Coordinates of C-alpha atoms and ligand atoms in Angstrom, one line a residue:
M1 CA 18.3 -3.7 8.2
R2 CA 17.3 -0.4 9.9
H3 CA 14.1 -0.2 7.8
V4 CA 13.2 -3.9 8.4
R5 CA 13.7 -3.4 12.1
R6 CA 11.3 -0.4 12.1
L7 CA 8.5 -2.6 10.7
L8 CA 9.0 -5.4 13.2
P9 CA 7.3 -3.7 16.2
I10 CA 3.8 -4.0 14.6
I11 CA 4.1 -7.7 15.5
A12 CA 3.2 -6.5 19.0
T13 CA -0.3 -5.7 17.7
R14 CA -0.9 -9.4 17.3
P15 CA 0.9 -11.1 20.2
R16 CA -1.2 -14.3 20.3
P17 CA -0.6 -15.6 16.7
F18 CA 3.0 -14.6 17.1
V19 CA 3.5 -16.7 20.2
E20 CA 1.6 -19.6 18.6
T21 CA 3.9 -19.3 15.5
L22 CA 6.9 -19.4 17.7
V23 CA 5.8 -22.4 19.8
S24 CA 4.6 -24.4 16.8
N25 CA 7.9 -23.6 15.0
L26 CA 9.9 -24.9 17.9
V27 CA 7.8 -28.0 18.2
V28 CA 8.3 -28.7 14.5
H29 CA 12.1 -28.2 14.5
L30 CA 12.8 -29.9 17.8
G31 CA 10.2 -32.6 17.0
V32 CA 11.8 -33.5 13.7
L33 CA 15.3 -33.5 15.3
G34 CA 14.0 -35.7 18.2
V35 CA 12.2 -38.2 16.0
A36 CA 15.2 -38.4 13.6
A37 CA 17.7 -38.8 16.5
G38 CA 15.5 -41.4 18.3
L39 CA 15.3 -43.4 15.1
A40 CA 19.0 -43.1 14.5
L41 CA 19.7 -44.3 18.0
L42 CA 17.4 -47.2 17.6
I43 CA 18.9 -48.2 14.3
G44 CA 22.4 -47.9 15.7
R45 CA 21.7 -50.1 18.7
T46 CA 19.9 -52.7 16.6
L47 CA 22.8 -52.9 14.1
A48 CA 25.3 -53.2 16.9
G49 CA 23.3 -55.9 18.5
E50 CA 22.7 -53.9 21.6
P51 CA 19.4 -54.4 23.5
A52 CA 16.8 -51.8 22.6
P53 CA 13.1 -51.6 23.6
V54 CA 12.1 -51.5 19.9
A55 CA 8.3 -51.7 20.4
E56 CA 8.1 -48.9 23.0
W57 CA 10.5 -46.7 21.0
T58 CA 8.7 -47.2 17.8
A59 CA 5.4 -46.3 19.4
L60 CA 7.0 -43.2 21.0
L61 CA 8.5 -42.1 17.7
G62 CA 5.2 -42.7 16.0
V63 CA 3.5 -40.4 18.4
G64 CA 6.3 -37.9 18.0
A65 CA 5.8 -38.0 14.2
I66 CA 2.1 -37.3 14.6
V67 CA 2.8 -34.4 16.9
V68 CA 5.2 -33.0 14.4
A69 CA 2.7 -33.4 11.6
I70 CA 0.0 -31.5 13.6
A71 CA 2.5 -28.8 14.5
T72 CA 3.6 -28.4 10.9
W73 CA 0.0 -27.8 9.9
R74 CA -0.6 -25.5 12.8
E75 CA 2.6 -23.5 12.1
S76 CA 1.6 -22.9 8.5
L77 CA -1.9 -21.8 9.6
V78 CA -0.8 -19.5 12.4
S79 CA 2.2 -18.0 10.7
H80 CA 0.1 -17.0 7.7
D81 CA -2.7 -15.8 9.9
L82 CA -0.1 -13.6 11.7
A83 CA 1.4 -12.4 8.4
Y84 CA -1.8 -11.6 6.6
G85 CA -3.2 -9.9 9.8
L86 CA 0.0 -7.8 10.0
I87 CA 0.1 -6.8 6.3
G88 CA -3.6 -5.8 6.8
V89 CA -2.5 -3.5 9.5
L90 CA 0.3 -2.2 7.3
R91 CA -2.0 -1.7 4.3
D92 CA -4.4 0.3 6.5
R93 CA -1.5 2.5 7.8
V94 CA -0.2 3.1 4.2
F95 CA -3.7 4.0 3.0
T96 CA -4.1 6.5 5.9
A97 CA -0.6 8.0 5.2
L98 CA -1.5 8.3 1.5
R99 CA -4.9 9.9 2.3
R100 CA -3.2 12.4 4.6
S101 CA -0.4 13.3 2.3
L102 CA -1.9 13.3 -1.2
P103 CA -2.0 15.2 -3.4
D104 CA 1.5 16.3 -2.9
R105 CA 2.2 19.5 -4.6
R106 CA 5.9 19.0 -4.6
D107 CA 6.0 15.4 -5.8
A108 CA 5.1 14.9 -9.4
R109 CA 4.6 11.1 -9.0
R110 CA 1.2 9.8 -9.7
S111 CA -0.8 8.6 -6.7
G112 CA -1.6 5.4 -8.6
D113 CA 2.2 4.8 -8.7
L114 CA 2.6 5.2 -5.0
A115 CA -0.4 3.0 -4.2
A116 CA 0.6 0.3 -6.6
V117 CA 4.2 0.2 -5.4
A118 CA 3.2 0.2 -1.8
L119 CA 0.7 -2.7 -2.3
A120 CA 3.4 -4.8 -4.1
D121 CA 5.9 -4.0 -1.4
I122 CA 3.5 -4.9 1.4
D123 CA 2.8 -8.2 -0.3
T124 CA 6.5 -8.9 -0.2
L125 CA 6.6 -8.2 3.5
E126 CA 4.3 -11.2 4.0
W127 CA 7.5 -13.3 4.0
L128 CA 9.0 -11.1 6.7
Y129 CA 6.1 -11.7 9.1
A130 CA 5.3 -15.3 8.2
H131 CA 8.8 -16.8 7.7
T132 CA 11.5 -14.9 9.5
V133 CA 11.2 -13.8 13.1
A134 CA 9.9 -17.0 14.7
Q135 CA 12.0 -19.0 12.4
T136 CA 15.2 -17.2 13.4
V137 CA 14.4 -17.9 17.1
S138 CA 13.9 -21.6 16.4
A139 CA 17.0 -21.8 14.2
T140 CA 19.0 -20.4 17.1
V141 CA 17.5 -23.0 19.5
M142 CA 18.3 -25.8 17.0
L143 CA 21.8 -24.6 16.7
L144 CA 22.2 -24.7 20.4
V145 CA 20.7 -28.2 20.7
T146 CA 22.8 -29.7 17.9
T147 CA 26.0 -28.1 19.4
I148 CA 25.3 -29.7 22.8
A149 CA 24.4 -33.1 21.2
S150 CA 27.5 -33.0 19.0
V151 CA 29.8 -32.3 22.0
A152 CA 28.1 -35.1 23.9
I153 CA 28.7 -37.6 21.2
S154 CA 32.2 -36.4 20.2
P155 CA 33.7 -32.9 20.1
L156 CA 35.2 -33.9 16.8
L157 CA 31.8 -33.8 15.3
L158 CA 31.7 -30.1 15.9
L159 CA 34.9 -29.8 13.8
V160 CA 33.2 -31.6 11.0
W161 CA 30.1 -29.5 10.6
L162 CA 31.1 -26.1 12.0
P163 CA 33.4 -25.1 9.0
L164 CA 30.6 -26.3 6.6
F165 CA 28.1 -24.2 8.6
V166 CA 30.3 -21.1 8.4
M167 CA 30.6 -21.7 4.6
A168 CA 26.9 -22.1 4.2
V169 CA 26.3 -18.8 5.8
A170 CA 29.3 -17.0 4.4
V171 CA 28.5 -17.5 0.7
P172 CA 25.2 -15.6 0.7
F173 CA 26.6 -13.1 3.2
I174 CA 29.5 -12.2 0.9
A175 CA 27.1 -12.0 -2.1
T176 CA 24.8 -9.7 -0.2
G177 CA 25.7 -6.6 -2.3
R178 CA 25.0 -8.3 -5.6
V179 CA 21.8 -9.9 -4.3
D180 CA 20.7 -6.6 -3.0
A181 CA 21.2 -4.9 -6.3
R182 CA 19.3 -7.6 -8.1
A183 CA 16.5 -7.5 -5.5
K184 CA 16.3 -3.7 -5.9
E185 CA 16.1 -4.1 -9.7
L186 CA 13.4 -6.8 -9.4
S187 CA 11.2 -4.8 -7.0
T188 CA 11.6 -1.6 -9.0
R189 CA 10.7 -3.3 -12.3
R190 CA 7.8 -5.2 -10.6
A191 CA 6.5 -2.0 -9.1
A192 CA 6.8 0.0 -12.4
L193 CA 5.0 -2.8 -14.3
R194 CA 2.2 -2.8 -11.7
A195 CA 1.8 1.0 -11.9
D196 CA 1.7 0.9 -15.7
L197 CA -0.9 -1.8 -15.6
V198 CA -3.1 0.1 -13.2
E199 CA -2.8 3.2 -15.3
A200 CA -3.5 1.4 -18.5
V201 CA -6.7 -0.2 -17.0
Q202 CA -7.8 3.2 -15.6
G203 CA -7.1 5.0 -18.9
L204 CA -8.4 2.2 -21.2
R205 CA -11.0 4.3 -22.8
E206 CA -8.6 7.2 -23.5
L207 CA -6.0 4.9 -24.8
R208 CA -8.5 3.3 -27.2
H209 CA -9.7 6.6 -28.4
A210 CA -6.1 7.8 -29.0
G211 CA -5.3 4.5 -30.9
A212 CA -2.5 4.0 -28.4
L213 CA -3.7 0.7 -27.0
D214 CA -1.3 -1.5 -29.1
A215 CA 1.7 0.7 -28.3
R216 CA 0.9 0.5 -24.6
R217 CA 0.5 -3.2 -24.8
T218 CA 3.8 -3.6 -26.5
G219 CA 5.4 -1.4 -23.8
I220 CA 4.0 -3.5 -21.1
G221 CA 5.1 -6.7 -22.9
A222 CA 8.7 -5.3 -23.1
D223 CA 8.6 -4.5 -19.3
D224 CA 7.2 -8.0 -18.6
A225 CA 10.1 -9.6 -20.6
A226 CA 12.7 -7.5 -18.8
L227 CA 11.1 -8.5 -15.5
A228 CA 11.2 -12.2 -16.5
R229 CA 14.9 -11.9 -17.4
V230 CA 15.7 -10.6 -13.9
Q231 CA 13.5 -13.3 -12.3
T232 CA 15.2 -16.0 -14.3
R233 CA 18.7 -14.8 -13.3
I234 CA 17.6 -14.8 -9.6
A235 CA 16.0 -18.3 -9.9
S236 CA 19.1 -19.7 -11.5
R237 CA 21.3 -18.3 -8.8
A238 CA 18.9 -19.7 -6.1
G239 CA 19.2 -23.1 -7.8
I240 CA 23.0 -23.0 -7.6
E241 CA 22.9 -22.0 -4.0
R242 CA 20.4 -24.7 -3.1
A243 CA 22.6 -27.3 -4.9
A244 CA 25.7 -26.1 -2.9
S245 CA 23.8 -26.3 0.3
D246 CA 22.7 -29.9 -0.4
A247 CA 26.4 -30.7 -1.2
L248 CA 27.4 -29.3 2.2
L249 CA 24.8 -31.3 3.9
A250 CA 26.1 -34.5 2.3
L251 CA 29.7 -33.6 3.3
A252 CA 28.6 -33.0 6.9
G253 CA 27.0 -36.5 7.0
L254 CA 30.0 -38.1 5.4
G255 CA 32.4 -36.4 7.8
A256 CA 30.3 -37.6 10.7
I257 CA 30.4 -41.2 9.5
A258 CA 34.2 -40.9 8.9
V259 CA 34.7 -39.8 12.5
V260 CA 33.1 -43.0 13.8
I261 CA 34.3 -45.5 11.2
A262 CA 37.9 -44.4 11.0
R263 CA 37.9 -44.5 14.9
I264 CA 39.3 -40.9 15.0
D265 CA 37.6 -40.7 18.3
T266 CA 36.2 -43.3 20.6
V267 CA 32.6 -43.1 19.4
P268 CA 30.9 -46.5 19.6
P269 CA 29.7 -47.7 16.1
S270 CA 26.1 -47.9 17.5
L271 CA 26.1 -44.1 17.5
T272 CA 27.1 -43.7 13.8
P273 CA 23.5 -43.1 12.6
L274 CA 23.0 -40.6 15.4
A275 CA 26.2 -38.7 14.6
F276 CA 25.2 -38.6 11.0
T277 CA 21.8 -37.2 11.9
I278 CA 23.1 -34.6 14.3
A279 CA 25.9 -33.4 11.9
T280 CA 23.4 -32.9 9.0
A281 CA 20.7 -31.4 11.3
A282 CA 23.2 -28.8 12.5
L283 CA 23.4 -27.4 8.9
L284 CA 19.7 -26.8 8.7
P285 CA 19.7 -23.6 10.7
A286 CA 22.5 -22.5 8.3
A287 CA 20.1 -23.0 5.4
Q288 CA 17.5 -20.9 7.2
I289 CA 20.0 -18.1 7.9
A290 CA 21.2 -18.2 4.3
D291 CA 17.6 -17.9 3.1
L292 CA 17.1 -14.9 5.3
L293 CA 20.3 -13.3 3.9
R294 CA 19.2 -14.1 0.3
N295 CA 15.8 -12.4 0.8
G296 CA 17.3 -9.6 2.9
G297 CA 17.7 -7.4 -0.1
T298 CA 14.1 -7.6 -1.2
L299 CA 12.9 -7.1 2.4
R300 CA 15.1 -4.1 2.9
E301 CA 14.0 -2.5 -0.3
S302 CA 10.3 -3.2 0.2
S303 CA 10.5 -2.0 3.8
R304 CA 12.3 1.2 2.7
R305 CA 9.6 2.1 0.2
V306 CA 6.7 1.3 2.6
L307 CA 8.4 3.5 5.2
E308 CA 8.9 6.2 2.7
I309 CA 5.1 6.4 2.4
L310 CA 4.4 6.0 6.1
D311 CA 6.8 8.8 6.8
R312 CA 5.3 11.3 4.3
P313 CA 4.3 14.5 6.0
P314 CA 0.6 15.3 5.9
S315 CA -0.3 17.8 3.1
V316 CA -2.2 19.9 5.7
V317 CA -2.6 19.7 9.5
D318 CA -6.1 18.8 10.5
A319 CA -7.5 21.0 13.2
G320 CA -9.2 17.9 14.6
N321 CA -11.9 18.0 17.3
T322 CA -10.6 21.3 18.8
A323 CA -11.9 23.2 15.8
S324 CA -14.7 25.7 16.3
Q325 CA -18.0 24.8 14.8
L326 CA -19.4 27.1 12.2
E327 CA -22.9 28.4 11.9
A328 CA -24.1 27.1 8.5
S329 CA -26.1 30.1 7.4
D330 CA -23.3 32.6 6.9
A331 CA -20.8 30.5 5.1
G332 CA -19.4 32.4 2.2
L333 CA -16.0 31.8 0.6
E334 CA -13.2 34.4 0.7
F335 CA -9.7 34.4 -0.7
R336 CA -7.7 37.1 1.2
D337 CA -4.3 38.1 -0.2
V338 CA -3.6 34.5 -1.2
G339 CA -0.1 33.7 -2.4
F340 CA 0.8 30.2 -3.7
R341 CA 3.4 28.4 -5.6
Y342 CA 3.8 24.7 -6.3
H343 CA 7.5 24.5 -5.6
P344 CA 9.8 26.9 -3.6
H345 CA 11.7 27.7 -6.9
A346 CA 8.6 27.9 -9.2
P347 CA 7.0 31.2 -10.0
L348 CA 4.0 32.3 -8.0
V349 CA 0.7 30.9 -9.4
L350 CA -1.4 33.1 -7.1
D351 CA 0.0 36.5 -6.0
A352 CA -2.0 38.3 -3.3
L353 CA -5.3 37.1 -4.8
S354 CA -8.4 38.4 -3.1
F355 CA -12.1 37.8 -4.0
A356 CA -15.2 36.7 -2.2
V357 CA -18.3 34.6 -3.0
R358 CA -21.2 35.6 -0.7
P359 CA -23.9 33.1 0.3
G360 CA -26.6 32.9 -2.4
E361 CA -24.2 34.2 -5.0
T362 CA -22.8 32.4 -8.1
V363 CA -19.4 33.6 -9.2
A364 CA -17.7 32.6 -12.5
L365 CA -13.9 32.3 -12.1
V366 CA -12.4 32.8 -15.6
G367 CA -8.9 33.2 -17.0
A368 CA -6.5 31.9 -19.5
S369 CA -5.3 28.3 -19.3
G370 CA -2.7 28.0 -16.6
A371 CA -4.0 31.2 -14.9
G372 CA -4.5 29.2 -11.6
K373 CA -8.3 28.6 -11.6
S374 CA -8.0 24.9 -10.7
T375 CA -5.4 25.8 -8.1
C376 CA -8.0 28.1 -6.5
A377 CA -10.4 25.2 -6.4
R378 CA -7.9 22.8 -4.8
L379 CA -6.9 25.5 -2.2
A380 CA -10.6 26.1 -1.3
L381 CA -10.9 22.3 -0.7
R382 CA -7.7 22.6 1.4
F383 CA -5.6 20.1 -0.6
W384 CA -2.8 22.4 0.6
D385 CA -2.5 25.6 2.6
P386 CA -1.5 28.8 0.8
D387 CA 2.0 30.1 1.3
S388 CA 0.7 33.5 2.3
G389 CA -2.7 35.1 3.0
S390 CA -5.7 33.0 4.0
I391 CA -8.8 31.3 2.6
L392 CA -11.9 31.7 4.8
V393 CA -15.3 30.0 4.9
G394 CA -17.9 31.9 6.9
G395 CA -15.2 34.2 8.1
R396 CA -13.1 31.3 9.6
P397 CA -9.7 30.4 8.0
L398 CA -9.7 26.8 6.7
P399 CA -7.0 25.5 9.1
A400 CA -9.4 26.4 12.0
L401 CA -12.0 23.9 10.7
A402 CA -11.7 20.2 11.4
D403 CA -11.2 18.2 8.2
D404 CA -14.5 16.3 8.2
R405 CA -16.4 19.6 9.0
L406 CA -14.7 21.2 6.1
R407 CA -15.6 18.4 3.8
R408 CA -19.3 19.1 4.6
L409 CA -19.0 22.8 4.2
V410 CA -17.1 22.9 0.9
S411 CA -17.9 20.4 -1.8
A412 CA -16.8 20.2 -5.4
V413 CA -17.9 18.9 -8.7
P414 CA -14.5 18.1 -10.3
Q415 CA -13.7 18.1 -14.0
G416 CA -15.1 15.0 -15.7
A417 CA -16.1 13.6 -12.2
P418 CA -15.6 9.9 -12.6
L419 CA -18.6 7.6 -11.8
L420 CA -18.1 4.1 -10.5
S421 CA -20.1 1.0 -11.6
G422 CA -23.3 0.6 -9.6
T423 CA -26.5 2.6 -9.3
I424 CA -27.0 6.4 -9.2
A425 CA -27.7 5.9 -5.5
S426 CA -24.4 4.1 -4.8
N427 CA -22.6 6.9 -6.7
L428 CA -24.3 9.6 -4.6
R429 CA -23.3 7.7 -1.4
L430 CA -19.7 8.3 -2.3
G431 CA -20.4 11.9 -1.3
D432 CA -21.4 10.6 2.2
P433 CA -21.6 6.9 2.9
A434 CA -23.9 7.4 5.8
A435 CA -26.5 9.5 3.8
S436 CA -30.1 8.4 4.2
T437 CA -32.4 7.8 1.2
E438 CA -34.2 11.1 2.0
V439 CA -30.9 13.0 1.8
L440 CA -30.0 11.3 -1.5
E441 CA -33.5 12.1 -2.9
R442 CA -33.1 15.8 -1.9
A443 CA -29.7 16.0 -3.7
A444 CA -31.0 14.1 -6.7
A445 CA -34.0 16.5 -6.9
Q446 CA -31.8 19.6 -6.8
A447 CA -29.6 18.2 -9.6
G448 CA -32.8 17.4 -11.6
I449 CA -32.2 13.6 -11.6
L450 CA -35.8 13.0 -10.6
S451 CA -37.4 15.4 -13.2
P452 CA -39.0 13.8 -16.2
D453 CA -36.7 15.6 -18.7
A454 CA -33.7 13.9 -17.2
G455 CA -34.7 10.7 -18.9
L456 CA -34.1 8.5 -15.8
P457 CA -37.4 6.8 -15.0
D458 CA -35.7 4.5 -12.5
G459 CA -34.3 7.5 -10.6
L460 CA -31.8 6.5 -7.9
A461 CA -32.0 2.8 -8.9
T462 CA -30.7 3.5 -12.4
P463 CA -27.5 1.5 -13.1
V464 CA -24.7 3.8 -14.4
G465 CA -22.6 1.2 -16.3
E466 CA -18.8 1.0 -16.1
L467 CA -17.4 4.5 -15.3
G468 CA -20.8 6.0 -16.1
A469 CA -20.7 4.8 -19.7
G470 CA -24.4 3.9 -19.5
L471 CA -25.5 7.5 -19.0
S472 CA -25.6 10.5 -21.4
G473 CA -23.3 13.5 -20.8
G474 CA -26.2 15.5 -19.3
Q475 CA -27.1 12.6 -17.0
R476 CA -23.5 12.2 -15.9
A477 CA -23.4 15.9 -15.1
R478 CA -26.6 15.6 -13.0
V479 CA -25.1 12.7 -11.0
A480 CA -21.8 14.5 -10.5
I481 CA -23.7 17.6 -9.2
A482 CA -26.0 15.6 -7.0
R483 CA -23.0 13.7 -5.5
A484 CA -21.5 17.1 -4.4
L485 CA -24.8 18.2 -3.0
V486 CA -25.3 15.1 -0.7
V487 CA -23.5 16.8 2.1
D488 CA -25.6 20.0 1.6
P489 CA -22.5 22.2 1.3
R490 CA -22.5 25.9 2.1
V491 CA -19.9 26.4 -0.6
L492 CA -20.0 24.6 -3.9
I493 CA -17.1 24.6 -6.4
L494 CA -17.9 23.5 -9.9
D495 CA -15.1 22.9 -12.3
E496 CA -16.6 23.0 -15.7
A497 CA -14.8 20.5 -18.0
T498 CA -13.3 22.2 -21.1
A499 CA -13.5 19.5 -23.6
A500 CA -15.5 16.6 -22.2
L501 CA -18.7 18.6 -21.9
D502 CA -21.5 18.1 -24.4
D503 CA -24.3 20.6 -25.1
E504 CA -26.7 18.6 -23.0
A505 CA -24.4 18.7 -20.0
D506 CA -23.8 22.4 -20.6
A507 CA -27.5 23.0 -20.5
V508 CA -27.8 20.9 -17.2
I509 CA -25.1 23.0 -15.6
G510 CA -26.6 26.3 -16.8
S511 CA -30.1 25.5 -15.5
F512 CA -28.6 24.2 -12.2
L513 CA -26.7 27.5 -11.7
R514 CA -29.8 29.6 -12.3
Q515 CA -31.7 27.9 -9.5
P516 CA -31.8 30.2 -6.4
S517 CA -30.0 28.8 -3.4
E518 CA -28.4 29.8 -0.1
R519 CA -25.0 28.4 -1.2
A520 CA -22.0 30.3 -2.3
T521 CA -21.1 28.8 -5.7
L522 CA -17.8 29.3 -7.4
V523 CA -17.7 28.1 -11.0
I524 CA -14.5 27.6 -13.0
A525 CA -16.1 28.6 -16.2
H526 CA -15.0 28.3 -19.8
R527 CA -18.2 28.5 -21.9
P528 CA -20.0 31.8 -22.4
S529 CA -23.3 30.1 -21.6
T530 CA -22.0 29.0 -18.2
I531 CA -20.6 32.5 -17.5
A532 CA -23.9 34.0 -18.5
A533 CA -25.7 31.9 -15.9
C534 CA -23.5 33.4 -13.1
D535 CA -24.2 36.5 -11.0
R536 CA -20.7 37.9 -11.3
V537 CA -17.4 37.2 -13.0
V538 CA -13.9 37.3 -11.5
V539 CA -11.0 37.3 -14.0
L540 CA -7.8 35.7 -12.9
E541 CA -4.8 37.3 -14.4
A542 CA -1.1 37.2 -13.3
G543 CA -2.2 35.5 -10.1
R544 CA -4.6 38.3 -9.1
A545 CA -8.3 38.9 -9.4
R546 CA -9.8 41.5 -11.7
A547 CA -13.6 42.1 -11.5
D548 CA -15.3 42.1 -14.8
Ligands
ADP1 P1 -5.9 26.7 -14.8 O1 -6.9 25.8 -14.0 O2 -6.3 28.1 -14.8 O3 -5.7 26.2 -16.2 P2 -4.0 25.6 -13.0 O4 -4.4 26.1 -11.6 O5 -4.2 24.2 -13.3 O6 -4.5 26.6 -14.1 O7 -2.4 25.8 -13.1 C1 -1.8 27.0 -12.7 C2 -0.3 26.9 -12.9 O8 0.2 26.0 -12.0 C3 0.1 26.4 -14.3 O9 1.3 27.0 -14.7 C4 0.4 24.9 -14.0 O10 1.4 24.5 -14.9 C5 0.9 24.9 -12.6 N1 0.5 23.7 -11.9 C6 -0.7 23.2 -11.8 N2 -0.7 22.0 -11.1 C7 0.6 21.8 -10.7 C8 1.3 20.8 -10.0 N3 0.7 19.8 -9.4 N4 2.7 20.9 -9.9 C9 3.3 21.9 -10.4 N5 2.7 22.9 -11.1 C10 1.4 22.9 -11.3

């Protein structure tokens, strides 16, 4: 319960709907009990031939029933408003935590996995916020009221329903271990299925090309069937428990009637319906507590996983507003004695690596596959900090620069940069959502999007199709370059894709690199034509730089 408890304080961010949920819940429960008890009393007196102001009571009970109906509607509305508001807050926190902590160099799990799991778990927590806290309070109040009412009618009534109450709570409590294990299996399977689906949709094109679509579909189908089996087992168990709880209710009612009819205590027969009502109503909080215990496993498991993400340490510490500002004109890139490994026990990928890219210079970084070229690019973008040495932009170590400042100084064109459906303009805005049209046009012009030989007569308004499928390889390369240029970076890192680059894209990159500029450009290069377009070559070998 420790994990669940840690997620409860966010309720304090939405006090008003919480209080409303609590009040309407109490009105519903006490209202139902009041109307049922009033009715039972009226019936009892009428049957016993005692005088009862039938008309007044009926009117009063009618009003009570209407109040309960309104409160029921209100409770459903405000409890869900509360829950969805809170899971919105939680989603935002999880997203922030993921953004801070990814990519994680020590955790091989895919970020899609983490996000999919977290989203599924947060949805589960809707139940925690909509149906547990306020309901537990009102269940406790109900228990108190029915206890007092029972003692007032006959203390024997208490002996009738109390053992049944204990049984109703004890059974799910004893089964907690098994229920937890099943809940864990259910949420693990559900999360894995979600992650697989997200990955399959994202990699649809690759799967189709590799002819692996059917195999993947079969795999997902098998996961689905396994999930359904667990769900069926859980549903069957829930059915048995519900039946048992109904049986206990019936027993409580029968016991109450027996107390009156067998004259075990001196309860007047006119109170028989009331005794029946109170004894059965006393078991309703037990049903709520049992429900809570049954769902406790799922809640605990989901809370644990959501907290696992919220507690992830940031991959780098942002210097924030205290960071010194950098003059834009002298911003070259320098690696100074950089040492880096992905895991404490893994070999060094970079070993005292030193090289520099001066402003206005284009440097090709080459080396065998696995030499550490992409690692250099990620370090220059400050995905992580090096284990030793430092990386400087304009003479300042990266940790001294605020994150948003760094994002504007150093920009990258990643391998096979994905485009999203929309226009070229909307894709360029991913580089800077606040960019003006003039800024987009400048970036587009630098990447050659607006030149006649780009074949894009509609310019920025051109639709790119799903994942950029409506554009040629060269056009996609231009958009990817322009997107990186939107922030007018002083350092540009270009990761030339090895396989996915056609001749047209190759030519686009070559002519872009030959344009004179003030930027320091580092190109992770594979093709001789790209290398030839650069001013200088740095060869990466055994984690060190060798000038060529
Ligand atoms: P290159 O870009 O030169 O092909 P990389 O920088 O991608 O090389 O990789 C350098 C080395 O680091 C390789 O041995 C690779 O297996 C390893 N590596 C890369 N990324 C990771 C990672 N996320 N976790 C662990 N090892 C990694």
